[in-house]
Coordinates of C-alpha atoms and ligand atoms in Angstrom, one line a residue:
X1 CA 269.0 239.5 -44.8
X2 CA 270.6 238.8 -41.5
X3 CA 268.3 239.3 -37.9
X4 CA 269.4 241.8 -35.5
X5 CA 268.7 241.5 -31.7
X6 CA 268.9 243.7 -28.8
X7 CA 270.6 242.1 -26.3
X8 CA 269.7 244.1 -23.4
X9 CA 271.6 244.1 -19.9
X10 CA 270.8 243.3 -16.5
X11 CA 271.1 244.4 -13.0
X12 CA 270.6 242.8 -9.4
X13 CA 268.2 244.3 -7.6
X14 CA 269.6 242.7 -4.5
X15 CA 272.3 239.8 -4.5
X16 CA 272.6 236.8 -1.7
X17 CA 274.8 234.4 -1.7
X18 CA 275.1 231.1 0.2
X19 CA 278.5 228.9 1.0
X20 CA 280.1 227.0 -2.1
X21 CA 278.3 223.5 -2.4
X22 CA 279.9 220.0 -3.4
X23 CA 278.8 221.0 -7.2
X24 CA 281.5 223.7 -6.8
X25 CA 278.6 226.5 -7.2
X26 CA 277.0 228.7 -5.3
X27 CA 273.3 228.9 -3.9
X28 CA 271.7 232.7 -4.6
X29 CA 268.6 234.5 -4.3
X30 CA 268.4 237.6 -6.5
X31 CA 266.3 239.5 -8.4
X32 CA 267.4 240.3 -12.1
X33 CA 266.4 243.7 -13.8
X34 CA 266.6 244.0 -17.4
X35 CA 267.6 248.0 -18.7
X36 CA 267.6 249.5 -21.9
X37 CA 271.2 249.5 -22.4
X38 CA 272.1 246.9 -25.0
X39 CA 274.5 244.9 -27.4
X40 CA 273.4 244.3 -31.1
X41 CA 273.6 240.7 -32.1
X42 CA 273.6 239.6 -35.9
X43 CA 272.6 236.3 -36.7
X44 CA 273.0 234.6 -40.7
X45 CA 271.6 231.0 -40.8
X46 CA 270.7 229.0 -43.2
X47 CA 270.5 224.8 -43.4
X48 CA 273.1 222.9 -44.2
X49 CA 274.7 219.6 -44.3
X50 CA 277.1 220.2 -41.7
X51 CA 277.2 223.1 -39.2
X52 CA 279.6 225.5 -39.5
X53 CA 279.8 228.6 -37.2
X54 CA 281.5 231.8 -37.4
X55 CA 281.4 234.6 -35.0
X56 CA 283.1 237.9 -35.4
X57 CA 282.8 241.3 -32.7
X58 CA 283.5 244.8 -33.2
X59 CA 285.5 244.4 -29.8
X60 CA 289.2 242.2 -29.6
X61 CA 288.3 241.5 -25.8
X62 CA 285.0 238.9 -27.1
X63 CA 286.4 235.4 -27.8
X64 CA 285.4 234.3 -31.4
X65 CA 285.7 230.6 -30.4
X66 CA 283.3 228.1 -28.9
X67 CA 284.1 229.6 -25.8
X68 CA 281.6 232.6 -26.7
X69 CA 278.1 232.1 -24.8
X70 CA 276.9 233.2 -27.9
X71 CA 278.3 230.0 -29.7
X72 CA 277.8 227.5 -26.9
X73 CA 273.8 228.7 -27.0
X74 CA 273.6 228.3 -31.1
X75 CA 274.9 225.0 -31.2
X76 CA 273.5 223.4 -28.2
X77 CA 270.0 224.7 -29.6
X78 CA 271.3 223.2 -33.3
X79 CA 271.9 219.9 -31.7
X80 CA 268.8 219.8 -29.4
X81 CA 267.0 220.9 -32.5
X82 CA 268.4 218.4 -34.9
X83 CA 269.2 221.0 -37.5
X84 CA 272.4 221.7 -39.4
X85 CA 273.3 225.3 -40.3
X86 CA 275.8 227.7 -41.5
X87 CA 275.5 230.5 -39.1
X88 CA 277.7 233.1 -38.5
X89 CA 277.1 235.7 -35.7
X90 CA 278.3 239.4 -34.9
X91 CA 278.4 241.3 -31.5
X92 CA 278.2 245.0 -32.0
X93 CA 280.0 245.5 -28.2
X94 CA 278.1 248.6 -26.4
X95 CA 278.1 247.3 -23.0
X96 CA 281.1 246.3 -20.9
X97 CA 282.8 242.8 -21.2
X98 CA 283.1 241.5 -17.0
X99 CA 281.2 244.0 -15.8
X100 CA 278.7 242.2 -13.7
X101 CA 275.4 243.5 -16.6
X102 CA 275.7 239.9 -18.3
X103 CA 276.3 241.0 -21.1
X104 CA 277.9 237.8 -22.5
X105 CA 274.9 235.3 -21.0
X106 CA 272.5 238.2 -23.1
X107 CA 274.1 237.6 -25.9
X108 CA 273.9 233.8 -25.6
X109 CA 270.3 234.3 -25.9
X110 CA 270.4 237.1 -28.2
X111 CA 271.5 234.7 -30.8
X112 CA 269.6 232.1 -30.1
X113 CA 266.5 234.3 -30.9
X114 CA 267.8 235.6 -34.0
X115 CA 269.0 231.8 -35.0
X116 CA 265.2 231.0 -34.3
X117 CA 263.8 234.1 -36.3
X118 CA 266.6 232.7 -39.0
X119 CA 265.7 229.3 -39.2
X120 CA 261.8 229.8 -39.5
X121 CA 259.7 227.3 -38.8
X122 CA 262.5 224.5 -38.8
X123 CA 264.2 226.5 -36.0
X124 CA 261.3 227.4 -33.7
X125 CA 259.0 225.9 -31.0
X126 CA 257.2 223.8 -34.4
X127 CA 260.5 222.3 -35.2
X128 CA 259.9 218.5 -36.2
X129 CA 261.9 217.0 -33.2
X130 CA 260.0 218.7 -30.8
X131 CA 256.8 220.2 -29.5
X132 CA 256.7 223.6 -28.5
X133 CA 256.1 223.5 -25.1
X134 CA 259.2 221.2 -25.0
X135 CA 261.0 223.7 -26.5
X136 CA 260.5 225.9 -24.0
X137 CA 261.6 223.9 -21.1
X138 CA 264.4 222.6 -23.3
X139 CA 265.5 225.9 -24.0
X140 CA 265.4 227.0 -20.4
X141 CA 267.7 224.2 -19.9
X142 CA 270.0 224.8 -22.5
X143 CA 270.6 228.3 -21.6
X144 CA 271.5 227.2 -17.8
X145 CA 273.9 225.1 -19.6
X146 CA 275.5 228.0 -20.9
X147 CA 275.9 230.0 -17.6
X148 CA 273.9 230.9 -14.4
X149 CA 272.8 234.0 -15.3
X150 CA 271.6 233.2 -18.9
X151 CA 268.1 232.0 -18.6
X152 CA 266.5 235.4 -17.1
X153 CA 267.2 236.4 -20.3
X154 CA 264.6 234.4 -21.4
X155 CA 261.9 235.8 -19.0
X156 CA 263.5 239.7 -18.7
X157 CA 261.3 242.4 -16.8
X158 CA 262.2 241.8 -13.2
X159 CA 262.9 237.7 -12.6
X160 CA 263.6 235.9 -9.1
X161 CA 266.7 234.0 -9.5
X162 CA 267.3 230.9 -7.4
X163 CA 269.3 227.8 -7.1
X164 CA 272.5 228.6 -8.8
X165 CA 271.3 231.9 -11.0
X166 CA 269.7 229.6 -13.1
X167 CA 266.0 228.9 -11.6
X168 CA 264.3 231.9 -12.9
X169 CA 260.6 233.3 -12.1
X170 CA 258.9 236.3 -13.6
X171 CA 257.9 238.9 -11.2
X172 CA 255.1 241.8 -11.4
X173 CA 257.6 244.2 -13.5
X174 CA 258.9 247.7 -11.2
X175 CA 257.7 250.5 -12.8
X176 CA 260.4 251.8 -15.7
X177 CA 262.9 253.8 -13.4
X178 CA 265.6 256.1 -14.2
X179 CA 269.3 254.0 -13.8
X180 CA 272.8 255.5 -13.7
X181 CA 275.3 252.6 -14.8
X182 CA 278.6 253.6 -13.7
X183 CA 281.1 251.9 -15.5
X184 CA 284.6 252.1 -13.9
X185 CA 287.6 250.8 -15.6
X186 CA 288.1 247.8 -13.6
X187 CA 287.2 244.5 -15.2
X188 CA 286.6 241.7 -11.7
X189 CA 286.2 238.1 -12.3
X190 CA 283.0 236.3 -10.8
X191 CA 284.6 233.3 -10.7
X192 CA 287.7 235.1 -8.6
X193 CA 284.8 237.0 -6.6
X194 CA 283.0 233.6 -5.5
X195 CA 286.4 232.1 -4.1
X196 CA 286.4 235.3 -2.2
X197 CA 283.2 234.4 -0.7
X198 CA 284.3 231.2 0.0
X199 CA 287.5 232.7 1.8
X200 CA 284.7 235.1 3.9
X201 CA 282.8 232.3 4.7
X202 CA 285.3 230.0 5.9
X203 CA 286.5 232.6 8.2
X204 CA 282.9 233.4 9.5
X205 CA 281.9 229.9 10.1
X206 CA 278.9 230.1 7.6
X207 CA 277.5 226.3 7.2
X208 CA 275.3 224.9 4.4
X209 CA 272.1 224.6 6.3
X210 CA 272.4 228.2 7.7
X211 CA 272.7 229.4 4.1
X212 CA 270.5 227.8 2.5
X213 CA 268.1 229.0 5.5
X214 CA 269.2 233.0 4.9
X215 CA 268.5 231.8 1.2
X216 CA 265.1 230.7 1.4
X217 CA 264.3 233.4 4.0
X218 CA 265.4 235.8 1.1
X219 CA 263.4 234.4 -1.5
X220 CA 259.8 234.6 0.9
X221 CA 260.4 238.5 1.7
X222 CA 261.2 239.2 -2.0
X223 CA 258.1 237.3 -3.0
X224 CA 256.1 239.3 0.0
X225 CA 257.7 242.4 -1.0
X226 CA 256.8 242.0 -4.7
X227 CA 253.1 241.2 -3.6
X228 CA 252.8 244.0 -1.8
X229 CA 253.9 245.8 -4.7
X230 CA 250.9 244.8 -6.9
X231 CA 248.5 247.6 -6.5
X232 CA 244.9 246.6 -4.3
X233 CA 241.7 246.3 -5.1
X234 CA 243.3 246.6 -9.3
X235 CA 243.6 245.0 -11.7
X236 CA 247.0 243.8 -10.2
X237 CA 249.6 243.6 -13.1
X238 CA 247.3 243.6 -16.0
X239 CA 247.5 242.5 -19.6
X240 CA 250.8 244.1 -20.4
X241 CA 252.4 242.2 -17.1
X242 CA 253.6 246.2 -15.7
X243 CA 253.1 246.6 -12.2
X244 CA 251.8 250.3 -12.6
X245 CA 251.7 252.7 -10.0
X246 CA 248.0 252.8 -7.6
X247 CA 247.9 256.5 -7.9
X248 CA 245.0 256.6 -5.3
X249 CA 247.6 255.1 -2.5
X250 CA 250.9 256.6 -3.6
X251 CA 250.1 259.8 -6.1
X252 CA 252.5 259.6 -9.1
X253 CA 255.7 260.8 -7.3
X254 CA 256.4 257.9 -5.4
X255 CA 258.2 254.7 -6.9
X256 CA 256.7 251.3 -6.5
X257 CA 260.0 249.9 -5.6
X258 CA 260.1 252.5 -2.6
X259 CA 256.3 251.8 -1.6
X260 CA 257.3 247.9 -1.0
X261 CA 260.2 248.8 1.4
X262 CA 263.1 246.5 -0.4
X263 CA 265.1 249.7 -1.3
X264 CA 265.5 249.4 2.9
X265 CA 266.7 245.9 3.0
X266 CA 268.1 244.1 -0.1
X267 CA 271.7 244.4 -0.6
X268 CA 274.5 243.1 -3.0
X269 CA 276.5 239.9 -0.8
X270 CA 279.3 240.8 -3.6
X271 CA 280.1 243.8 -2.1
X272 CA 281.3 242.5 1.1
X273 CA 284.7 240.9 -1.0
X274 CA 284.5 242.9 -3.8
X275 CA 284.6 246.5 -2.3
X276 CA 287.6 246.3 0.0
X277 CA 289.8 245.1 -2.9
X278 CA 288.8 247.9 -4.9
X279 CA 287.7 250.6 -2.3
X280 CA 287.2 253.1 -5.3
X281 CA 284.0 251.1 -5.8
X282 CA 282.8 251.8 -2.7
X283 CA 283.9 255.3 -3.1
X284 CA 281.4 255.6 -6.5
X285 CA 278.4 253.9 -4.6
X286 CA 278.2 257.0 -2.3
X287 CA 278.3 258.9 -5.1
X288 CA 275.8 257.4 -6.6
X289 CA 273.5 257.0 -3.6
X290 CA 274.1 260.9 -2.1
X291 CA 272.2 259.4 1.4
X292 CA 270.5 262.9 2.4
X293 CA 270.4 265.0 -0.2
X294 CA 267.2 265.8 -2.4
X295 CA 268.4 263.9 -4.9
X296 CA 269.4 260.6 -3.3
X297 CA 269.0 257.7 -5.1
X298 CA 266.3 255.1 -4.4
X299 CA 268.8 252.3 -4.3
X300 CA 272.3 251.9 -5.3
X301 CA 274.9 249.0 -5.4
X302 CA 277.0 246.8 -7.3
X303 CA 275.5 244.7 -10.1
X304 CA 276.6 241.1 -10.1
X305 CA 280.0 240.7 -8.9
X306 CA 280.8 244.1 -10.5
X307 CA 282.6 246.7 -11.7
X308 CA 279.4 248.0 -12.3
X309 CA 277.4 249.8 -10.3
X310 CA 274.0 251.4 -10.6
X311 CA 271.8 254.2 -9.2
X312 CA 268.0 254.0 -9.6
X313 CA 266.3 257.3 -9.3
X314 CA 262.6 259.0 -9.4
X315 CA 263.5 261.3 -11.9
X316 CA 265.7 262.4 -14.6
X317 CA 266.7 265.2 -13.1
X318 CA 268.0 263.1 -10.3
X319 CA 269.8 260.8 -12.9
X320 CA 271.8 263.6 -14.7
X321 CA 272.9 264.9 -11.5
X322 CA 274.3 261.5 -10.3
X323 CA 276.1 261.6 -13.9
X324 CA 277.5 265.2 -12.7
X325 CA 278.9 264.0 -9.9
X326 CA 280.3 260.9 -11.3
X327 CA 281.8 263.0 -14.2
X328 CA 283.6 265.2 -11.6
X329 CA 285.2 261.9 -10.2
X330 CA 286.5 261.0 -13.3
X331 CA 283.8 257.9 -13.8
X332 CA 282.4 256.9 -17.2
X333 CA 278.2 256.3 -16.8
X334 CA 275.2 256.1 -19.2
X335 CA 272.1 256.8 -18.4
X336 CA 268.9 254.3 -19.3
X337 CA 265.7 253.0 -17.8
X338 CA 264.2 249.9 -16.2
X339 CA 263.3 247.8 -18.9
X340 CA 259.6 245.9 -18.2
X341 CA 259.1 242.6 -19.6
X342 CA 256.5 243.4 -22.5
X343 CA 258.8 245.8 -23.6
X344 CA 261.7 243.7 -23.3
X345 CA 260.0 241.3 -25.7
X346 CA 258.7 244.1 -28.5
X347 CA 261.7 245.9 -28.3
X348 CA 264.1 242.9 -28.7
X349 CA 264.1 242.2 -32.9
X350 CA 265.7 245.2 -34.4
X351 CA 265.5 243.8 -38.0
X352 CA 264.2 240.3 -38.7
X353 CA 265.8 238.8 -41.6
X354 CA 264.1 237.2 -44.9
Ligands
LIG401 O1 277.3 229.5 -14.5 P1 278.5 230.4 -14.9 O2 279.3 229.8 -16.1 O3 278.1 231.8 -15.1 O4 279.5 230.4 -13.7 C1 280.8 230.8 -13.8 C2 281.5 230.4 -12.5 O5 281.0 231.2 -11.4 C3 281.3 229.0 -12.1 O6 282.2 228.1 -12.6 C4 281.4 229.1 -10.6 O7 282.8 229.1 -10.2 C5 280.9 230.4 -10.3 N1 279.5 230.4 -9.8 C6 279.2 230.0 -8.6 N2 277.9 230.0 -8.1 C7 276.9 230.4 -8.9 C8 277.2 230.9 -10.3 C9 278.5 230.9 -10.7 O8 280.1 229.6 -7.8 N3 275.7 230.4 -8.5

């Protein structure tokens, strides 16, 4: 019996970007959001003398080559393991391919669960080359090697990003919130979308020290924004990690994510190149946000370099009627939720193998 993971998607809650550096990336501060939306990955290992891989996808647009995140992950974690296998992966597509959810980097870690939960004991933290705890780091590691935005998959909830994506810390988890994904059909290039940057930068004069100063300033008034968010005199995030609402200072109808005042700050840096190339995105984030109505959102914006883009809202009510209006423009959504980090974890095996 083959496993079957979840492999759930992500948003930015909030994207900064510095100028390009010698190593040709770029230095960010974000914060990731994992949702309920997800791809299914199936994994079929077993030990062999030789790896072999083999990936298929219900969708033509995933490569089936090593150049799938999903194949890079397995047999970096193979080799760093010192395991051979025969292990042959499927992507059930659900979310879109380039569309700033990273939904490729999920799946890259996606399949390294399910090769773990394949390969039993040889294939996990206990494996005989290494000690768990090295594991962990080493799988951190492996998973930056595979892309920036890879290893918050291995944390999900809500997860600072720094350095290049890649430096990833757990935050108290926002309460599970309503989220319109609007999904337009534009596919943009993050690679295409960071020369952009560069472009803006040049012409604005940014340097590398006043970046990496906007960067770190970033990173303190998420940090202050997210303590603020833990609710006094509690129990702060508790056993299950949720950050749950202190009823006695904001009564059940107001969201945690509006009661630390980041919905009145953080914005998406992508926007700024992205949006005047394709001013029909910037058309679907008003209609998404709906500034001034009763059913504004709490916070909308691009995810990632795009096309994306998201609406977080305090009720479903709200949601649905965002949908509503984004059906009248002619714009594909889906409705989900905020996905916190415990459930993130108990959600993620769909059907472990035997
Ligand atoms: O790390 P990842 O493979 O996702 O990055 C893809 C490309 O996006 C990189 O080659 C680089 O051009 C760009 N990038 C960047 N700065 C980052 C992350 C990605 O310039 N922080």
């Amino acid at each position: 019996m083959p496993t079957a993971v979840r492999s759930h998607a992500k948003i930015n809650l909030g994207l900064y970007i510095g100028a390009p550096r010698p190593d040709g990336f770029h230095g960010l501060t974000t914060v990731y959001q994992t949702l309920k939306l997800y791809d299914v990955v199936t994994v079929r290992a077993q030990k062999a003398d030789a790896t072999r891989l083999r990936l298929t996808s219900n969708d033509s647009r995933v490569p089936c080559d090593a150049r799938n995140t999903a194949w890079k992950m397995v047999a970096l974690a193979l080799e760093a393991l010192g395991v051979a296998a025969e292990v042959e992966i499927h992507i059930e597509k659900r979310l879109p391919v380039q569309g700033g959810l990273g939904a490729g980097s999920a799946n890259a870690v996606a399949a390294l669960i399910g090769l773990e939960a394949e390969l039993g004991p040889e294939g996990q933290p206990g494996a005989p080359a290494l000690a768990s705890e090295t594991w962990e780091t080493a799988r951190l590691q492996l998973a930056a090697q595979v892309g920036s935005d890879v290893p918050l998959f291995l944390i999900g909830g809500t997860v600072l990003g720094l350095d290049r994506g890649q430096q990833v810390h757990p935050l108290p988890d926002i309460d599970p919130t309503w989220c319109v994904i609007a999904t337009p059909a534009i596919g943009v290039s993050t690679p295409q979308a960071f020369r952009d940057w560069d472009a803006l930068c040049a012409t604005e004069g940014l340097t590398q020290q006043a970046s990496q100063d906007k960067l770190n300033e970033l990173s303190r008034a998420y940090a202050s924004a997210f303590a603020e968010a833990i609710p006094r005199g509690g129990q702060g995030t508790g056993s299950s990690g949720v950050l749950s609402l202190g009823e006695d200072r904001a009564g059940p109808q107001e969201s945690a994510l509006v009661r630390t005042g980041i919905t009145s700050w953080i914005q998406n840096d992508f926007e700024r190149v992205v949006f005047p190339q394709h001013p029909s995105l910037a058309e679907i984030k008003r209609i998404l946000a709906a500034t001034g109505t009763p059913e504004a959102a709490l916070l909308a914006m691009l995810s990632g370099s795009g096309s994306a883009l998201f609406g977080l809202y305090l009720t479903r009510g709200d949601a649905e009627a965002a949908r509503q209006r984004l059906l009248a423009a002619g714009v594909a959504s889906q409705l989900t939720r905020t996905l916190p980090r415990p459930a993130y974890w108990s959600e993620m095996l769909l059907e472990k193998g035997d």
